[in-house]
mmCIF file with all atom_site columns, C-alpha atoms in Angstrom:
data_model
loop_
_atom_site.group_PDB
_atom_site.id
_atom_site.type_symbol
_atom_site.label_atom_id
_atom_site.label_alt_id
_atom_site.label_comp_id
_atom_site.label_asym_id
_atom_site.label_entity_id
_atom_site.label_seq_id
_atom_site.pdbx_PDB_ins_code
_atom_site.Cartn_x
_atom_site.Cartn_y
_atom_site.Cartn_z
_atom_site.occupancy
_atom_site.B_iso_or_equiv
_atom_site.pdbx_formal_charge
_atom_site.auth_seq_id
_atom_site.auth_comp_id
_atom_site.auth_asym_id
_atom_site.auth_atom_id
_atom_site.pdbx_PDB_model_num
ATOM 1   C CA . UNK A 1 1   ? -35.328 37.308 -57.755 1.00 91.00 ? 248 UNK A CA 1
ATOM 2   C CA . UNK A 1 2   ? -36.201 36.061 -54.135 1.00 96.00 ? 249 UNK A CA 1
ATOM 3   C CA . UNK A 1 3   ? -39.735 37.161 -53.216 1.00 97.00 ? 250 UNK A CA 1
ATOM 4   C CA . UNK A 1 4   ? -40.603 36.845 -49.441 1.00 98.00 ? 251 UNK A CA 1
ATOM 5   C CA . UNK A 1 5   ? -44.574 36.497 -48.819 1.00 98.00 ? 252 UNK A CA 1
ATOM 6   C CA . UNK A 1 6   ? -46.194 37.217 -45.913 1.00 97.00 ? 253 UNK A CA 1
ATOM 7   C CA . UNK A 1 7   ? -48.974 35.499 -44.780 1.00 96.00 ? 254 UNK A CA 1
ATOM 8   C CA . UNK A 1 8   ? -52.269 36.452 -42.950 1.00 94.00 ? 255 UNK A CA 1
ATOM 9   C CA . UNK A 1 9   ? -53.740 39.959 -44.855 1.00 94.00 ? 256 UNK A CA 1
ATOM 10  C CA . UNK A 1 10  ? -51.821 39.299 -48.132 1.00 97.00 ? 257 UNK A CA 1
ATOM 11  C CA . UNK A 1 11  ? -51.905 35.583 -49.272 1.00 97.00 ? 258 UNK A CA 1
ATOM 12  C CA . UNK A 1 12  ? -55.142 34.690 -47.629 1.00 96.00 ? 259 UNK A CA 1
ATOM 13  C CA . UNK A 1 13  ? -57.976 36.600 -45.374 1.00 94.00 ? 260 UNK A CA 1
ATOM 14  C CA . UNK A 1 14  ? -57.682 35.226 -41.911 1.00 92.00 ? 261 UNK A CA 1
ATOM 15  C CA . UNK A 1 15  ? -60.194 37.383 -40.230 1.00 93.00 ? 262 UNK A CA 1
ATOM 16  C CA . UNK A 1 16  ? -62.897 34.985 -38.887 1.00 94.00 ? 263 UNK A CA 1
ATOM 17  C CA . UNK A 1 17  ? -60.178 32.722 -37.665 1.00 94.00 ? 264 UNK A CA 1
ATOM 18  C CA . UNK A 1 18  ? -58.122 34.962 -35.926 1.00 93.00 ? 265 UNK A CA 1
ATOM 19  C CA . UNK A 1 19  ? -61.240 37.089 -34.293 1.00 94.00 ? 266 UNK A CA 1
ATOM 20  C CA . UNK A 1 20  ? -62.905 34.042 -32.967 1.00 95.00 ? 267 UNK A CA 1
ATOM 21  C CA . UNK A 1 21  ? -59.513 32.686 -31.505 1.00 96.00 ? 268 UNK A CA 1
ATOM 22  C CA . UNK A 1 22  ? -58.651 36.245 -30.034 1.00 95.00 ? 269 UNK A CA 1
ATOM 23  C CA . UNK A 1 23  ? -62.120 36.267 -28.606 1.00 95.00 ? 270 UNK A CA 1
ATOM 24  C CA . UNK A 1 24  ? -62.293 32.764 -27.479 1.00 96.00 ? 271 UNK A CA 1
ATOM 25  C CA . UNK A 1 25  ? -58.505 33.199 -25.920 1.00 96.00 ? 272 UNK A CA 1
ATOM 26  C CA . UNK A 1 26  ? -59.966 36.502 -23.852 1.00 95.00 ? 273 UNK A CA 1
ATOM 27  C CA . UNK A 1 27  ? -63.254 34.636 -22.524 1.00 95.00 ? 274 UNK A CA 1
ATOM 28  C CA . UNK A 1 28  ? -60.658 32.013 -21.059 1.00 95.00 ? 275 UNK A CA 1
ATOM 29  C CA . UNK A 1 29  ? -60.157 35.069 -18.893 1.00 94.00 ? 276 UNK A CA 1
ATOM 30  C CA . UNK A 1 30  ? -63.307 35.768 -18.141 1.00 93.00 ? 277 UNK A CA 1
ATOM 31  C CA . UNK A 1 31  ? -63.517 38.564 -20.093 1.00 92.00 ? 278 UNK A CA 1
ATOM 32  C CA . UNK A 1 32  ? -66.083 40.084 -22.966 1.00 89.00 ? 279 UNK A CA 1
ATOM 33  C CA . UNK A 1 33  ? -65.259 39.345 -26.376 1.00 88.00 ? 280 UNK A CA 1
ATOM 34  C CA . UNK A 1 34  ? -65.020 42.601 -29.420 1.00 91.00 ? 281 UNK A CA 1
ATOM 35  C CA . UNK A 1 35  ? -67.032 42.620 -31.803 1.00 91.00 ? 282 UNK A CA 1
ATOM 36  C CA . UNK A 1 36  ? -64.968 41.638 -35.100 1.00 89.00 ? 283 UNK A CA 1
ATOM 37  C CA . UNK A 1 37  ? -64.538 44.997 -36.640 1.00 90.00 ? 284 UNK A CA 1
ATOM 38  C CA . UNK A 1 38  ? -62.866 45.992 -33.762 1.00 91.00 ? 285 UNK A CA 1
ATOM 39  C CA . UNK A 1 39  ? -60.564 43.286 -33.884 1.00 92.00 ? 286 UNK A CA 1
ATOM 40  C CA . UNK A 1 40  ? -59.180 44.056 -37.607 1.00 89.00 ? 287 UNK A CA 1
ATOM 41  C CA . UNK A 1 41  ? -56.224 45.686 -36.645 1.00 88.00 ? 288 UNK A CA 1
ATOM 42  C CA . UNK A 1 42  ? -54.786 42.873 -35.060 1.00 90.00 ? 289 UNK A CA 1
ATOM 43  C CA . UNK A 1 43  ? -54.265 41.067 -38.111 1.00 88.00 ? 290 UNK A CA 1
ATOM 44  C CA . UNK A 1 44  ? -50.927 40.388 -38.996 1.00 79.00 ? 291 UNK A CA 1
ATOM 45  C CA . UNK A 1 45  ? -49.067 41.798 -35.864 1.00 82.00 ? 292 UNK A CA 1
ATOM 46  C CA . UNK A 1 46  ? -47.514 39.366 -33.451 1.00 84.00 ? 293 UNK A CA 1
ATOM 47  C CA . UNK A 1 47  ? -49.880 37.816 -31.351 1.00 89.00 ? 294 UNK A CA 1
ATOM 48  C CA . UNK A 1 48  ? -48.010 38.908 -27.970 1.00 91.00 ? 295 UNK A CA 1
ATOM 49  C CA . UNK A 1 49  ? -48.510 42.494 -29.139 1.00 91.00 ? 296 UNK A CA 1
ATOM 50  C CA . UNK A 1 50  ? -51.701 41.959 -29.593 1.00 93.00 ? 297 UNK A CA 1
ATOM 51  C CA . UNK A 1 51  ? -52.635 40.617 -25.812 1.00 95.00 ? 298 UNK A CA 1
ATOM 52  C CA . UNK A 1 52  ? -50.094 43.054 -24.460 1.00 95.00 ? 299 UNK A CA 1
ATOM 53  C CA . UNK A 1 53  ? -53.295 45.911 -25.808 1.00 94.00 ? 300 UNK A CA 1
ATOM 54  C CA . UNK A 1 54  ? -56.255 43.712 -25.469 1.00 95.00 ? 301 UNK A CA 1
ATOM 55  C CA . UNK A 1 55  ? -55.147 42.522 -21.901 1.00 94.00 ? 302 UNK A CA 1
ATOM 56  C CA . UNK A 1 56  ? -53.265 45.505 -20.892 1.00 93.00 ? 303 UNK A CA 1
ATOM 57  C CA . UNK A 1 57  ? -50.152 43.785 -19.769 1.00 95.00 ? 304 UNK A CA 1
ATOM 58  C CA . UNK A 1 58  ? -46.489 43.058 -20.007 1.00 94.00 ? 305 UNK A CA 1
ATOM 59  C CA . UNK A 1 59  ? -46.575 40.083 -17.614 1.00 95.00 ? 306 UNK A CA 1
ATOM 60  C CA . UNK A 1 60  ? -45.229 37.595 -19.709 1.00 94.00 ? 307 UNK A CA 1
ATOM 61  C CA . UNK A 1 61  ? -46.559 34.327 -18.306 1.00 95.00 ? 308 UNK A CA 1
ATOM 62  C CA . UNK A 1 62  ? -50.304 35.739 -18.481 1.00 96.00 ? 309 UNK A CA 1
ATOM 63  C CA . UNK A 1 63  ? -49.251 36.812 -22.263 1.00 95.00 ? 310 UNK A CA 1
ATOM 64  C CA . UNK A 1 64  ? -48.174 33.415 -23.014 1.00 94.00 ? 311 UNK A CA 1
ATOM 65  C CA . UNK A 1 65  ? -51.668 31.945 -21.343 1.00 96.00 ? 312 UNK A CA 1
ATOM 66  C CA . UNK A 1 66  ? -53.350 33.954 -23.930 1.00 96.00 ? 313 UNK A CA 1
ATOM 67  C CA . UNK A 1 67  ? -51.625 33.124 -26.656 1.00 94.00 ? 314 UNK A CA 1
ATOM 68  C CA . UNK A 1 68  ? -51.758 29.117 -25.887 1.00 95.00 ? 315 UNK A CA 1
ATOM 69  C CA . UNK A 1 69  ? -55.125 29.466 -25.785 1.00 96.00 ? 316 UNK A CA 1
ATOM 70  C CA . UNK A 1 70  ? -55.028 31.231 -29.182 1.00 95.00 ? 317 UNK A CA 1
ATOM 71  C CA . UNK A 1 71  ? -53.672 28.577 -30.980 1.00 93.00 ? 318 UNK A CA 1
ATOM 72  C CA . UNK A 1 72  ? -55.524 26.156 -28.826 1.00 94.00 ? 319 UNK A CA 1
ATOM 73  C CA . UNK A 1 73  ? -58.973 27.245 -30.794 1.00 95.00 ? 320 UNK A CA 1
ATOM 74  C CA . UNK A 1 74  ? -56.230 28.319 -34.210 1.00 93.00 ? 321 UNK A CA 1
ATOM 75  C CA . UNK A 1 75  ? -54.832 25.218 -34.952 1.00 90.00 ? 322 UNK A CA 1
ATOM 76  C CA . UNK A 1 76  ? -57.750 22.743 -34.610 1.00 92.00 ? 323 UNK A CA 1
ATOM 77  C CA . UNK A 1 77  ? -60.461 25.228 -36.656 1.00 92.00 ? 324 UNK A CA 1
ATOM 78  C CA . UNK A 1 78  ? -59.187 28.692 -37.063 1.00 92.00 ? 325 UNK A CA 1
ATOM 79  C CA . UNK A 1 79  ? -56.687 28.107 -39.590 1.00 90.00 ? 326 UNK A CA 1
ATOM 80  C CA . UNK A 1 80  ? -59.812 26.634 -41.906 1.00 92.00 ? 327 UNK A CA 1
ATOM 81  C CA . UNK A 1 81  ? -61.892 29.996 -41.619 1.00 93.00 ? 328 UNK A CA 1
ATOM 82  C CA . UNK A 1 82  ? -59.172 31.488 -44.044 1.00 92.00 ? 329 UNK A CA 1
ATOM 83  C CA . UNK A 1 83  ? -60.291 32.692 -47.422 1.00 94.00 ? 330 UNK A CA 1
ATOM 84  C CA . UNK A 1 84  ? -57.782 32.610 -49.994 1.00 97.00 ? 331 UNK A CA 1
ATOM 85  C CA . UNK A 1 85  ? -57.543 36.106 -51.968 1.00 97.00 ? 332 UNK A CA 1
ATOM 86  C CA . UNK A 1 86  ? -59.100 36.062 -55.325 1.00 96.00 ? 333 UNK A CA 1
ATOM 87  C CA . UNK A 1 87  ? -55.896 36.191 -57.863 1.00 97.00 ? 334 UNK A CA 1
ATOM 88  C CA . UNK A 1 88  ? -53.359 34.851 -55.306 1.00 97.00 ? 335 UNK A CA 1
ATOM 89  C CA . UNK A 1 89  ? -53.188 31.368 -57.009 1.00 97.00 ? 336 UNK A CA 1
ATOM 90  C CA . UNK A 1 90  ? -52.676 33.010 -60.576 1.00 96.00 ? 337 UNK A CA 1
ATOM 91  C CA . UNK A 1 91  ? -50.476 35.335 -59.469 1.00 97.00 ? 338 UNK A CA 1
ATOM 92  C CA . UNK A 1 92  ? -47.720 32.769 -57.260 1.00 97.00 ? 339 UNK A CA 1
ATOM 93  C CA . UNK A 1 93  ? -48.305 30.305 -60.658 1.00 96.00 ? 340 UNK A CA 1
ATOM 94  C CA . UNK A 1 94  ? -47.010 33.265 -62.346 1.00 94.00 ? 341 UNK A CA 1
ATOM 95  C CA . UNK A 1 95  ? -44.033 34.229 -60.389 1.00 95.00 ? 342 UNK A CA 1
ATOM 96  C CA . UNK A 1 96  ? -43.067 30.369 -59.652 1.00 94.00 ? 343 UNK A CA 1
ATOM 97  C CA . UNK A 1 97  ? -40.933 29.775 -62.621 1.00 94.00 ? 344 UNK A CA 1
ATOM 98  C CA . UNK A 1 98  ? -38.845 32.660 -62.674 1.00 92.00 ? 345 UNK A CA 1
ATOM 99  C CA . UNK A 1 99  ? -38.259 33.161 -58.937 1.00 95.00 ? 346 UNK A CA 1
ATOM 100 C CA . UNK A 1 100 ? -37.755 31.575 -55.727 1.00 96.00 ? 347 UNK A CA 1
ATOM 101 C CA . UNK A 1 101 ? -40.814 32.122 -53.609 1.00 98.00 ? 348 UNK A CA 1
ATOM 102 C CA . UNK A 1 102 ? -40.744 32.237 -49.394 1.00 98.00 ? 349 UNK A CA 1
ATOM 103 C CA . UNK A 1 103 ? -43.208 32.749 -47.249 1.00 98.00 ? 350 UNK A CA 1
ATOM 104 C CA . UNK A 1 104 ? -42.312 35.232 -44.174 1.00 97.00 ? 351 UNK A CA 1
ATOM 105 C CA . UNK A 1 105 ? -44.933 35.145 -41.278 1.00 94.00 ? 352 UNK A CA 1
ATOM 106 C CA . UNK A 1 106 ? -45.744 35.963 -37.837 1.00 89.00 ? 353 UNK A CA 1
ATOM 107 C CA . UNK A 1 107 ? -47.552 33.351 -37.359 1.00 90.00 ? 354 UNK A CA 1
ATOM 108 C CA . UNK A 1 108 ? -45.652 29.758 -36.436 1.00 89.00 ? 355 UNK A CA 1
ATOM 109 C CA . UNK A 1 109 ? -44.013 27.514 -38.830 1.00 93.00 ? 356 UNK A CA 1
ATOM 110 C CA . UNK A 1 110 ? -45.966 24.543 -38.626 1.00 92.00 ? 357 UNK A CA 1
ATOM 111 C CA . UNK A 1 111 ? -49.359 26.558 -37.992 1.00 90.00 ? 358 UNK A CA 1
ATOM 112 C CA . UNK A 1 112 ? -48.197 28.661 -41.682 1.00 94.00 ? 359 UNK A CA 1
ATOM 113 C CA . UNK A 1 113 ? -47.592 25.166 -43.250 1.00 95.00 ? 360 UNK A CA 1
ATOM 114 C CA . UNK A 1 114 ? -50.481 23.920 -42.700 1.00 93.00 ? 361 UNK A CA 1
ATOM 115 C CA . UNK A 1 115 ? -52.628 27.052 -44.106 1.00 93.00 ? 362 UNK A CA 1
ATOM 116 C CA . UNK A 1 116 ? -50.450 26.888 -46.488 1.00 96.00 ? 363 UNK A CA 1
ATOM 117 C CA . UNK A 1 117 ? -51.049 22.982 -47.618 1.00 96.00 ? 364 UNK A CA 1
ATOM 118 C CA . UNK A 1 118 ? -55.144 23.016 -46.750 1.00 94.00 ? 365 UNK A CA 1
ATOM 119 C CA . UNK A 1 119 ? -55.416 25.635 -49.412 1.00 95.00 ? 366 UNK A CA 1
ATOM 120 C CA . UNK A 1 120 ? -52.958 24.115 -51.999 1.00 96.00 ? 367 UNK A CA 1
ATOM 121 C CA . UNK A 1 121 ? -50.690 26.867 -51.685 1.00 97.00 ? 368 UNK A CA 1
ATOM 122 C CA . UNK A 1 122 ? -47.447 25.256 -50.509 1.00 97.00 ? 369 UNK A CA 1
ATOM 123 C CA . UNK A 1 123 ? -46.218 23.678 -53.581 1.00 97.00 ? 370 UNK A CA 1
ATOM 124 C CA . UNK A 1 124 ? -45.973 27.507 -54.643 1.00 98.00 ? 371 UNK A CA 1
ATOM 125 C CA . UNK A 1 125 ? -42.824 28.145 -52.080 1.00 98.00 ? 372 UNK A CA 1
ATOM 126 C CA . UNK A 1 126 ? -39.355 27.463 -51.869 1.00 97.00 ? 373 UNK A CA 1
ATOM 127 C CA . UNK A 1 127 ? -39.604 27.048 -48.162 1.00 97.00 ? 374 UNK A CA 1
ATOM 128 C CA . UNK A 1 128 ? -41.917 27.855 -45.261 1.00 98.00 ? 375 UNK A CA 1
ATOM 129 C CA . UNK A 1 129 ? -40.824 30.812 -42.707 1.00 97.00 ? 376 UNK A CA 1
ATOM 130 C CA . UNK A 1 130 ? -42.611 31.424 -39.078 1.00 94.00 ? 377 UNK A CA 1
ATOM 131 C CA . UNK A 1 131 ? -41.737 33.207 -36.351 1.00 88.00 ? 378 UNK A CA 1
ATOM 132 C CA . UNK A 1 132 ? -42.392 31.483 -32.715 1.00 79.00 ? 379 UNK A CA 1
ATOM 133 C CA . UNK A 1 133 ? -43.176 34.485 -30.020 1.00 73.00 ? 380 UNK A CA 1
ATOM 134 C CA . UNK A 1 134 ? -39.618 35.106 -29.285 1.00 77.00 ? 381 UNK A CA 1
ATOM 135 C CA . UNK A 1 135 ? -38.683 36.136 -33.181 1.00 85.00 ? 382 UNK A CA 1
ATOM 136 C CA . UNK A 1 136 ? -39.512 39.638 -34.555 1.00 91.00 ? 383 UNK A CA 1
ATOM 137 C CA . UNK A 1 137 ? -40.373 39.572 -38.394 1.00 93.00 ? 384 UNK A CA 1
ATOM 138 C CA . UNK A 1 138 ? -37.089 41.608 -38.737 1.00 95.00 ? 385 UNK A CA 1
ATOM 139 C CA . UNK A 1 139 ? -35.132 38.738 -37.648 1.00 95.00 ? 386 UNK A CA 1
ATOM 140 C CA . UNK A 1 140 ? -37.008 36.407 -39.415 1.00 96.00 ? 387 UNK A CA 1
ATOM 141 C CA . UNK A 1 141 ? -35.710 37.928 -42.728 1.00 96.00 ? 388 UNK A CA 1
ATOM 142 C CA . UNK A 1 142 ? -32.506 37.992 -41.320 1.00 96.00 ? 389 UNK A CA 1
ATOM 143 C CA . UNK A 1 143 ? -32.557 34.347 -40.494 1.00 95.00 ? 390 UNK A CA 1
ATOM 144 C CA . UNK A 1 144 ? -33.549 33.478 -44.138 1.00 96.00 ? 391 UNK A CA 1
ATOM 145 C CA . UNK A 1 145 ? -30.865 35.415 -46.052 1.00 97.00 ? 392 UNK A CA 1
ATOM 146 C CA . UNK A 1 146 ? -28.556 33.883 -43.632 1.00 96.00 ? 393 UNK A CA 1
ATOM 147 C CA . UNK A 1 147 ? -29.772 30.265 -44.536 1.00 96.00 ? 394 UNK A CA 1
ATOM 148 C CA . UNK A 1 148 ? -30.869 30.638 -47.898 1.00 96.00 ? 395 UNK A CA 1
ATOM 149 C CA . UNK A 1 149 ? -27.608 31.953 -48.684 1.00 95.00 ? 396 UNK A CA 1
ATOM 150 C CA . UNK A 1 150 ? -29.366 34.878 -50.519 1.00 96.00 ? 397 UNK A CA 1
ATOM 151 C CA . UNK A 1 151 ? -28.405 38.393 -51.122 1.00 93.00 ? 398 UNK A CA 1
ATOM 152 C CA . UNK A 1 152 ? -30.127 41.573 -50.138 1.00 92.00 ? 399 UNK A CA 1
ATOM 153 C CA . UNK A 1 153 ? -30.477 43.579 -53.453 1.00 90.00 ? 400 UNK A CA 1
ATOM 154 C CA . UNK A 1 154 ? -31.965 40.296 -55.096 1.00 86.00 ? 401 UNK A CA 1
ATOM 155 C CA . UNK A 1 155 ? -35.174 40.666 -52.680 1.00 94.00 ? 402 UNK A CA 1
ATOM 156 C CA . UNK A 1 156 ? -38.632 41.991 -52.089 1.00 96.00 ? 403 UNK A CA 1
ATOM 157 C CA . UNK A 1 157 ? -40.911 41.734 -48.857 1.00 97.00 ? 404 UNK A CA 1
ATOM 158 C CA . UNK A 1 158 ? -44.299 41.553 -50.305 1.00 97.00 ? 405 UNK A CA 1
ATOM 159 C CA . UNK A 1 159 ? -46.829 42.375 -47.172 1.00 96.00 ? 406 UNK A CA 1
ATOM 160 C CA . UNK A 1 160 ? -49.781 43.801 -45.983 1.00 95.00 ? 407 UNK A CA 1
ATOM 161 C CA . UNK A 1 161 ? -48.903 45.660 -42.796 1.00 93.00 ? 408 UNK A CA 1
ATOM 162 C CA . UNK A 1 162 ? -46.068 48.091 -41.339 1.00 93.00 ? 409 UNK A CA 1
ATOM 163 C CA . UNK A 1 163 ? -44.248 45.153 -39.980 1.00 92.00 ? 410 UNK A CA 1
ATOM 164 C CA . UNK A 1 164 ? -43.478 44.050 -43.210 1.00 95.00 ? 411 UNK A CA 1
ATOM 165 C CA . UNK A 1 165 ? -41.939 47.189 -44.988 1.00 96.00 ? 412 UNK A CA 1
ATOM 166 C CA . UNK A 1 166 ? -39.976 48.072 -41.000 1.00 96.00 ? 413 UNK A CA 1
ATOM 167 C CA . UNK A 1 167 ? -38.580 44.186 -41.376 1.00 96.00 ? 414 UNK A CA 1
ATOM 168 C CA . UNK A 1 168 ? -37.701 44.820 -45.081 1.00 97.00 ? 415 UNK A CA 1
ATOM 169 C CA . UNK A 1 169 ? -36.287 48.189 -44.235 1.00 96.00 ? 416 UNK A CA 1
ATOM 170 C CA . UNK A 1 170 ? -34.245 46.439 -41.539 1.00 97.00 ? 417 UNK A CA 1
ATOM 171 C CA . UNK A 1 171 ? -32.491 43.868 -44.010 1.00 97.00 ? 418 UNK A CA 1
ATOM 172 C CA . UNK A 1 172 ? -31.834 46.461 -46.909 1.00 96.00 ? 419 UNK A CA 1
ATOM 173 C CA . UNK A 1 173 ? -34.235 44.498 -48.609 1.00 96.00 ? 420 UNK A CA 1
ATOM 174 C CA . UNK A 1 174 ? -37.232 46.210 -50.971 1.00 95.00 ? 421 UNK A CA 1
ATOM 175 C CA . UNK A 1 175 ? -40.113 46.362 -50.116 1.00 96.00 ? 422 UNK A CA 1
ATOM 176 C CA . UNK A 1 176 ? -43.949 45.946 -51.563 1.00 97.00 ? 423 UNK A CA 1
ATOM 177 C CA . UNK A 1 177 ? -47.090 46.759 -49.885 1.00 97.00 ? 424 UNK A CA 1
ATOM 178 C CA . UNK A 1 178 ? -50.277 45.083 -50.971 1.00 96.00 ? 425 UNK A CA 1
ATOM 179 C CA . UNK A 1 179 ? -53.608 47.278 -50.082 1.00 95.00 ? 426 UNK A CA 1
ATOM 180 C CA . UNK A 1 180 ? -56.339 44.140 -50.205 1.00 95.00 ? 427 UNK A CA 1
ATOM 181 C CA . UNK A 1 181 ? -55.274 43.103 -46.399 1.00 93.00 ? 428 UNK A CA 1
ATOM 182 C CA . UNK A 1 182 ? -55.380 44.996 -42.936 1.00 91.00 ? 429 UNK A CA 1
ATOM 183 C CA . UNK A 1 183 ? -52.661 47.613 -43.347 1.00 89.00 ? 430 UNK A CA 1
ATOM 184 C CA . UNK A 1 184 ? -53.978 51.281 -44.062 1.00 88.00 ? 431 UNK A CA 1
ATOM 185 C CA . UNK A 1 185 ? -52.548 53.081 -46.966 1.00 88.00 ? 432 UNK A CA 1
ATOM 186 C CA . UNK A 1 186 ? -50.969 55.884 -44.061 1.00 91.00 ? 433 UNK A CA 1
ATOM 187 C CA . UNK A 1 187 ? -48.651 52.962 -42.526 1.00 91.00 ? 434 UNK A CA 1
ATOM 188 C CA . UNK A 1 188 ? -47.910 51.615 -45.798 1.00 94.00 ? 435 UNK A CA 1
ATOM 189 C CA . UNK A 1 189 ? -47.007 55.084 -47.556 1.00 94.00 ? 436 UNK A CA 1
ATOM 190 C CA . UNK A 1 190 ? -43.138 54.267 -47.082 1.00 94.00 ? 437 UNK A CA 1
ATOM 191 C CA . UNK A 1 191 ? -43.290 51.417 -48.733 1.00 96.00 ? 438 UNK A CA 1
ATOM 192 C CA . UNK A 1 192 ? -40.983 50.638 -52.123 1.00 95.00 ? 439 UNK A CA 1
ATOM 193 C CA . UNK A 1 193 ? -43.674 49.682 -54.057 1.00 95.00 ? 440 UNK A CA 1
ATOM 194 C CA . UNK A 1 194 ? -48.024 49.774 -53.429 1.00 95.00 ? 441 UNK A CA 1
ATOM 195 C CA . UNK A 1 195 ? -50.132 47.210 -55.232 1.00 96.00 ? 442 UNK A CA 1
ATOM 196 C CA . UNK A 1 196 ? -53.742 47.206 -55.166 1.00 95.00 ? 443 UNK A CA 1
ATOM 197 C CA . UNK A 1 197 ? -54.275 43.664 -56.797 1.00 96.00 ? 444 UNK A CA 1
ATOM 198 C CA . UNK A 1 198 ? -52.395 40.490 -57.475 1.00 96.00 ? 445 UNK A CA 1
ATOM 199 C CA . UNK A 1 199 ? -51.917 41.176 -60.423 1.00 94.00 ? 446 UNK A CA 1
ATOM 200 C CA . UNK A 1 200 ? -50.132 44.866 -60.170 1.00 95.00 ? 447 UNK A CA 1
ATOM 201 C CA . UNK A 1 201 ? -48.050 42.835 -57.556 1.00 95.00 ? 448 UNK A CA 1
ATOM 202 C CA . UNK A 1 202 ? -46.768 41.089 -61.098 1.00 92.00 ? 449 UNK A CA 1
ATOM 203 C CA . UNK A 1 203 ? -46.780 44.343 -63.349 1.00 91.00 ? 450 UNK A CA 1
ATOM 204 C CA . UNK A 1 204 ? -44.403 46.344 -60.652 1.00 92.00 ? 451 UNK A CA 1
ATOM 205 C CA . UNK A 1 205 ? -41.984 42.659 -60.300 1.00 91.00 ? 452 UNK A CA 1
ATOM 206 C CA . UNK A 1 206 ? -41.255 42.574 -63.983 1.00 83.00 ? 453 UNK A CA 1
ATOM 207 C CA . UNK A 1 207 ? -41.206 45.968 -64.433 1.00 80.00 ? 454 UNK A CA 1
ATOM 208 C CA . UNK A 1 208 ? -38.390 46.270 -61.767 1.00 69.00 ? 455 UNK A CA 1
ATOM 209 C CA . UNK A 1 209 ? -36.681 43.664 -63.311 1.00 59.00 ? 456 UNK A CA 1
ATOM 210 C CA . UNK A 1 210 ? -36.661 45.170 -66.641 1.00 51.00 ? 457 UNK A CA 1
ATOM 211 C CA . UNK A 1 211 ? -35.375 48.601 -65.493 1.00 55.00 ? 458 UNK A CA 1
ATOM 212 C CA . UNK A 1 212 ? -32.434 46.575 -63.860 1.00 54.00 ? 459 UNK A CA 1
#
């Protein structure tokens, strides 16, 4: 079986990095930064969705200011104030030898790698998928069946948020909400599959292998 992983919310808890970069990005603008809580629910969408609400606007250049100086904080300390989940490591050594394992993120490529390698994670994964701003999660999937050579029915989107189960949905591929990230149980409902801990994500893979 191909398992697809997303990122931020389900492998690792990227909240302090992403709110400080979000804030730091808006008070390039002049603006006053949100306390975190507030913040939460931009974890795990793309970040131009997210500036399109915080700045409220669709100009495109002053989206892509914000989001360069996102990454600009991100990728020189925000991508170390991630917490790996408790039971991810046991739970990817688990799955490793009986299935190909991909990572499927919003975030970029390289940015995802190195998360990825600074928490020993990467060995875990057959390959490394990001999406640049220009790439929905949707096509994302699409992109990696298409170069993976890998077939639908064989699949399952493992993922925290709505964009997840909408990309799965998208590809005819299954898919697996987890309920540790940023996702609420209402916009996960439609989900294939809900797992409240690493290790359930294991119980309900095997188990859907064994009705098969």
């Amino acid at each position: 079986m191909n398992l697809f992983f997303d990122l931020d919310g389900t492998l690792t808890d990227p909240k302090d990095g992403i709110v400080r970069s979000i804030n730091f990005a808006l008070s390039k603008f002049d603006l006053p930064v949100f306390e975190p809580s507030s913040l939460e629910r931009f974890i795990g969408p793309p970040l131009m969705d997210t500036f399109q609400v915080l700045l409220d606007t669709d100009d495109r250049a002053t989206l892509m200011q914000a989001v360069t100086w996102y990454r600009e904080r991100y990728v020189v300390k925000g991508y170390l104030e991630n917490h790996v989940y408790e039971g991810i490591p046991e739970l990817l050594s688990s799955l490793q030898p009986n299935h190909r394992l991909f990572v499927a993120t919003s975030k970029r490529q390289d940015i995802a790698a190195n998360v990825l390698t600074h928490f020993r994670l990467a060995s875990f994964f057959t390959a490394i998928y990001g999406c640049d701003v220009d790439l929905s999660k949707a096509d994302l999937l699409k992109q990696i069946l298409h170069e993976q050579s890998i077939n639908p029915p064989g699949c399952i989107m493992i993922g925290d948020r709505k964009h997840d189960i909408e990309a799965a949905r998208a590809n005819d591929i299954s898919s697996m909400a987890v309920l540790w990230g940023y996702g609420s149980h209402e916009e996960l409902i439609s989900a294939d599959y809900i797992a409240s801990t690493p290790s359930e994500v294991s119980s309900l893979i095997y188990s859907t292998l064994s009705a098969r």
